[in-house]
XYZ file of C-alpha atoms in Angstrom:
305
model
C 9.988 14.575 43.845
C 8.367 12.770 46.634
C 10.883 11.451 49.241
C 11.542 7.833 50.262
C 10.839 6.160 53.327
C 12.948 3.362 55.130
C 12.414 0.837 57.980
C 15.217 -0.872 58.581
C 16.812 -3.103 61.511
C 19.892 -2.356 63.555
C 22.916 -4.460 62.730
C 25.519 -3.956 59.791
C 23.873 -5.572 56.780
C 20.967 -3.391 57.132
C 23.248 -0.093 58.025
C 24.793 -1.214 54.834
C 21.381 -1.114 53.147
C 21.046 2.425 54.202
C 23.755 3.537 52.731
C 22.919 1.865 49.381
C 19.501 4.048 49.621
C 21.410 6.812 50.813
C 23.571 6.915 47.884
C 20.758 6.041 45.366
C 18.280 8.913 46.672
C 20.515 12.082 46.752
C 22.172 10.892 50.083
C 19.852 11.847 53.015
C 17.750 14.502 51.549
C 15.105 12.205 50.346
C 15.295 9.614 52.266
C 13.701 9.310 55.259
C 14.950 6.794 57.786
C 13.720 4.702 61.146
C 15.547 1.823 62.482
C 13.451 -0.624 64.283
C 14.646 -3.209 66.958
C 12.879 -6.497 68.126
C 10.755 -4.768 70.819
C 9.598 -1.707 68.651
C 9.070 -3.012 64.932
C 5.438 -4.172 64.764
C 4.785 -0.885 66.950
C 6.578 1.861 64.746
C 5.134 -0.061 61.343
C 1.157 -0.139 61.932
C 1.767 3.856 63.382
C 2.939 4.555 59.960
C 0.117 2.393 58.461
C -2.585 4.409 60.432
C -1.388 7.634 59.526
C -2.570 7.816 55.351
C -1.959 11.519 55.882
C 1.959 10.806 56.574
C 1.995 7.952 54.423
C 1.099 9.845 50.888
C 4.466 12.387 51.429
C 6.283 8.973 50.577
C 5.485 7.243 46.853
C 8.253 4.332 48.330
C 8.371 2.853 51.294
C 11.467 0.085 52.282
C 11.077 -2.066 54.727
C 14.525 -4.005 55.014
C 15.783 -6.612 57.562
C 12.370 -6.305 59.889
C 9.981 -8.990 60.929
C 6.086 -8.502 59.631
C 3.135 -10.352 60.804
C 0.779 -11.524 58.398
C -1.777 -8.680 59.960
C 0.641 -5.983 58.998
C 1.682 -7.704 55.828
C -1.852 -7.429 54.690
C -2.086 -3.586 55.556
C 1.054 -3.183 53.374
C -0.883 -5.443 50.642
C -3.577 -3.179 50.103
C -2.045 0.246 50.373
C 0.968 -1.319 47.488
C -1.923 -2.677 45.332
C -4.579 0.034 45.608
C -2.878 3.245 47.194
C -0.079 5.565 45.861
C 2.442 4.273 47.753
C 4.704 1.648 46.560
C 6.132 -1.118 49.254
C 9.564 -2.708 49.348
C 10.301 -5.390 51.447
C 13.186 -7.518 52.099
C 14.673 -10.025 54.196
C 16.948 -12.689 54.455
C 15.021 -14.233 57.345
C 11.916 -13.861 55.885
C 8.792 -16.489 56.678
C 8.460 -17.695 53.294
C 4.747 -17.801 53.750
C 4.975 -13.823 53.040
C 6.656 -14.436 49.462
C 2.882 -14.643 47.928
C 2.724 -10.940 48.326
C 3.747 -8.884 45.654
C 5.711 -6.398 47.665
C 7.793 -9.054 49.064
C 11.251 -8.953 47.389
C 12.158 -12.658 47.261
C 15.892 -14.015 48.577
C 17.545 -16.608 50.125
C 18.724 -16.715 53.406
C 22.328 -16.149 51.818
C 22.122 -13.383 50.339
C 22.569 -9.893 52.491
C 19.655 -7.682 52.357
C 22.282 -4.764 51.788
C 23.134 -7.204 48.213
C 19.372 -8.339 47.098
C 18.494 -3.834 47.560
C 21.763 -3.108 45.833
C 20.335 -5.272 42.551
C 16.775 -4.527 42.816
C 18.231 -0.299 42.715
C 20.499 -1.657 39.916
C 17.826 -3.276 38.237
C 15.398 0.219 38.278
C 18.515 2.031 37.159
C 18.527 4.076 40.528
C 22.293 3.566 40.519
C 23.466 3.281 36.941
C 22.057 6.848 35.943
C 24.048 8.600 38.494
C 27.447 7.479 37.694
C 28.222 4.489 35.141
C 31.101 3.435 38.168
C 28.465 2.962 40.825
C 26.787 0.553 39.340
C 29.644 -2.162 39.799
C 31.166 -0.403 42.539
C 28.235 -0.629 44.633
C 27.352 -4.610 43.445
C 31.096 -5.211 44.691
C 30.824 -4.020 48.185
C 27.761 -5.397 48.871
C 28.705 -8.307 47.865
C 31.338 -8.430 50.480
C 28.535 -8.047 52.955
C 27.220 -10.972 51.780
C 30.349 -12.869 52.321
C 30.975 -11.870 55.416
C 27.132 -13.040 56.778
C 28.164 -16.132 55.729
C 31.058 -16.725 57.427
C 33.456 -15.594 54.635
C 35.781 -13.176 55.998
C 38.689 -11.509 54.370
C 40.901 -8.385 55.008
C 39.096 -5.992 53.524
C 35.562 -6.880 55.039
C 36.780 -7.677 58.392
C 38.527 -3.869 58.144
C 35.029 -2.454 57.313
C 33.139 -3.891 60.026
C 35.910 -3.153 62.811
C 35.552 0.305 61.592
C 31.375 -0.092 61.757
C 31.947 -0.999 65.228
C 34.344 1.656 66.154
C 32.827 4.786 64.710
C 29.160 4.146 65.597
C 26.299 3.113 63.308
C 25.108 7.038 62.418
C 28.635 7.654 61.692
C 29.836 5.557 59.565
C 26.368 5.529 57.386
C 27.365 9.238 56.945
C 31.056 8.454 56.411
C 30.972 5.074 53.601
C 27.626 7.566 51.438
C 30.014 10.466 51.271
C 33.058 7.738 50.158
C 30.575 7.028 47.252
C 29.999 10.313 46.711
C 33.656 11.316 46.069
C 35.150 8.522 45.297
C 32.924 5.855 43.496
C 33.991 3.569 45.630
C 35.097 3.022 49.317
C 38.761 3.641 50.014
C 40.581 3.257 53.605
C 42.372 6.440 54.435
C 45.182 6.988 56.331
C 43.343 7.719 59.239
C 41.112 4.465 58.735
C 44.420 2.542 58.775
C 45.792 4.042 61.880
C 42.683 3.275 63.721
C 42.604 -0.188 62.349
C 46.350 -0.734 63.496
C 45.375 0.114 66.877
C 42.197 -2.062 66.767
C 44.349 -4.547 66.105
C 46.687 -4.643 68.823
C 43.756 -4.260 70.984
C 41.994 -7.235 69.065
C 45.475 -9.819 69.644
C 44.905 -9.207 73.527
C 41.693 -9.837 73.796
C 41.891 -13.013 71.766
C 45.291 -13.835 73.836
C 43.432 -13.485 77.356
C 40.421 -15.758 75.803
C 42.956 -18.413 74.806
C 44.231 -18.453 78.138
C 40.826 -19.236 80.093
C 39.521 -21.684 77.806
C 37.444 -24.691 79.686
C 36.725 -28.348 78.158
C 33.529 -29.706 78.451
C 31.650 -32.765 77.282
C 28.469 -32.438 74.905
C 27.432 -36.208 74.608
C 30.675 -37.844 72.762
C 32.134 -34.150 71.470
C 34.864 -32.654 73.533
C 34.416 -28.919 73.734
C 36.781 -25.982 74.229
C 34.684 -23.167 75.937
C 35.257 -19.222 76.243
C 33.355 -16.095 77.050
C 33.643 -13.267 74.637
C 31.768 -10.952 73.411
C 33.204 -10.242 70.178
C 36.081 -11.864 67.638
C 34.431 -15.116 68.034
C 35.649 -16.628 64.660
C 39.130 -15.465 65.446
C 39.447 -16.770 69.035
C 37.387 -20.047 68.003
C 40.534 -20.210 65.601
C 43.320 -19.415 67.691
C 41.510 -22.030 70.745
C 41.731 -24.846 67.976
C 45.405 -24.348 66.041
C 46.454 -24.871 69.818
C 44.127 -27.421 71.005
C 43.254 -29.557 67.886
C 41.423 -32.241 70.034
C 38.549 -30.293 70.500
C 35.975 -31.213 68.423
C 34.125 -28.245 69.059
C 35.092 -24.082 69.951
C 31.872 -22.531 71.955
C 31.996 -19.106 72.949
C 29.494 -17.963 74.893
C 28.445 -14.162 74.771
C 26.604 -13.609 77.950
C 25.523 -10.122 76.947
C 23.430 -11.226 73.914
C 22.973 -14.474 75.480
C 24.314 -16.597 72.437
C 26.572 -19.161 71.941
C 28.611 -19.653 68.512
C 30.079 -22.798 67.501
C 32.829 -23.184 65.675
C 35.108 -26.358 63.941
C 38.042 -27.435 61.972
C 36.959 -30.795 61.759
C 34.765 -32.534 58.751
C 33.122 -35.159 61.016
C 31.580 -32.524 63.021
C 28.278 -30.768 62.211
C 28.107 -27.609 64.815
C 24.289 -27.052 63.159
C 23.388 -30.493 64.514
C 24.532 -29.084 68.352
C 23.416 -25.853 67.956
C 19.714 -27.454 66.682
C 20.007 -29.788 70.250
C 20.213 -26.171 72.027
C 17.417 -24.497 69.684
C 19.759 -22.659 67.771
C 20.533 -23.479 63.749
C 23.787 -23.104 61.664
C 25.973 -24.857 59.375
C 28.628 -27.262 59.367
C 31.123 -24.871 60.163
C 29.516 -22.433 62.005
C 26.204 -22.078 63.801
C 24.759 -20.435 67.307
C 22.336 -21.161 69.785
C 20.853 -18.883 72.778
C 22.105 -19.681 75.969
C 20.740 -22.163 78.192
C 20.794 -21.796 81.640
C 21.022 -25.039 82.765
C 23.724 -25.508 80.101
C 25.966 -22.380 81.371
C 24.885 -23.327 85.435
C 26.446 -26.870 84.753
C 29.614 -25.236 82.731
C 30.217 -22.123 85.534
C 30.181 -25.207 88.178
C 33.103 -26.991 86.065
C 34.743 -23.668 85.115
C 34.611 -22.637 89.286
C 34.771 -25.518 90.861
């Protein structure tokens, strides 16, 4: 049997993807894998395009969670439809423009690409064969990813991706495949929970100390409760606002990605609507925006001054 081939993304939807392949394919002996970042994608993609000779030791190739130009999408076009290799592509961010090729797995931009490559496996019977628990096991979990990417958090998900965070991306692939393997499902062990205990502690300082430096600014007629963070942002955007309910708006800004998140409680507030004003995007509820340095120069005068 020929082995598989995947280009995926960093982040934890996609890592979540590979483990759904992972698990589908014999774990890692048939599938081969690449992740791609912003800077290396269209680079690593069209080498694999120009090399036919590499290309036929693969008879599929997914290509999950990456951006495509319509140059390469074209490539992939005519090597699906006329070659021996068949293409998979999917993602949630996808320029709909692509969704006329046949390759193109079509979502929406709710749905995780670890959930829409869990059903299209499902579908194919990639999954069911193996073990007649898997099927719904696997639909579950993913599922979960889903949630969480949309700003639906519980226990149990928030759990997993502490532990994604903690443990490394190439370990906890490894780690959740062989849970599948064993188990049919994914379990926290003992161990899991210890860690997870201490994260904890850990993550009920860091939100305390953000509480405590938290700065209000004016955005036209919103008031604004500002923080720097780089991670918990839905929790300390929570904890800022059950203590300081007239804000109208939680920002945290993340200077090492260079976002900022916005968060409310409040139904008269659309944080998509700001975040769109800084070229950003989001819902009601929840939305982002890069950071703008005229934005965080006038804020760092208020904060120091």
């Amino acid at each position: 049997m020929k082995k598989k081939k995947l280009f995926r993304m960093l982040g934890f939807d996609n890592a979540n993807a590979e483990i759904v392949l992972s698990h589908a394919f014999n774990h890692f002996d048939l599938l081969d894998v690449t992740h791609i970042n912003n800077v290396t994608h269209f680079e690593k993609i069209k080498e694999f395009l120009n090399n036919p000779k590499k290309m036929v030791e693969y008879d599929t190739v997914f290509i999950v969670g990456v951006d495509i130009s319509e140059e390469i999408a074209q490539d992939i076009h005519m090597y699906h439809d006329y070659g021996e290799v068949k293409f998979v592509f999917i993602n949630n961010k996808i320029n709909k423009e692509l969704n006329k090729y046949n390759f193109v797995i079509t979502t929406d931009n709710k749905q995780s690409n670890a959930a829409t490559l869990a059903k299209y496996l499902i579908l194919r019977r990639h999954l069911k064969d193996m073990n007649p628990l898997i099927e719904g096991s696997i639909s579950s979990y993913t599922q979960h990813i889903t949630n969480y990417m949309n700003g639906i958090e519980d226990e149990w998900i928030s759990n997993l991706h502490e532990l994604f965070t903690f443990y490394g991306t190439e370990y906890f692939i490894s780690y959740v495949t062989a849970k599948f393997d064993h188990y049919d499902r994914f379990l926290f062990s003992e161990s899991d929970k210890a860690i997870l205990l201490a994260l904890e502690h850990k993550k009920k300082q860091y939100i305390r100390s953000a509480q405590l430096n938290v700065t209000e600014y004016s955005i036209g007629k919103y008031k604004v409760g500002i923080a720097f963070a780089e991670q918990y942002t839905s929790d300390i955007a929570k904890a800022i606002h059950e203590k300081n309910t007239h804000f109208d708006v939680i920002a945290i800004i993340n200077m090492r990605t260079g976002k900022v998140s916005y968060r409310t409680i409040h139904e008269h507030i659309d944080c998509g609507f700001i975040a769109n004003y800084f070229k950003g995007g989001g819902s009601r509820e929840l939305a982002a925006s890069p950071v703008q340095t005229e934005a965080v120069n006038a804020l760092l005068k208020t904060v120091f001054s």
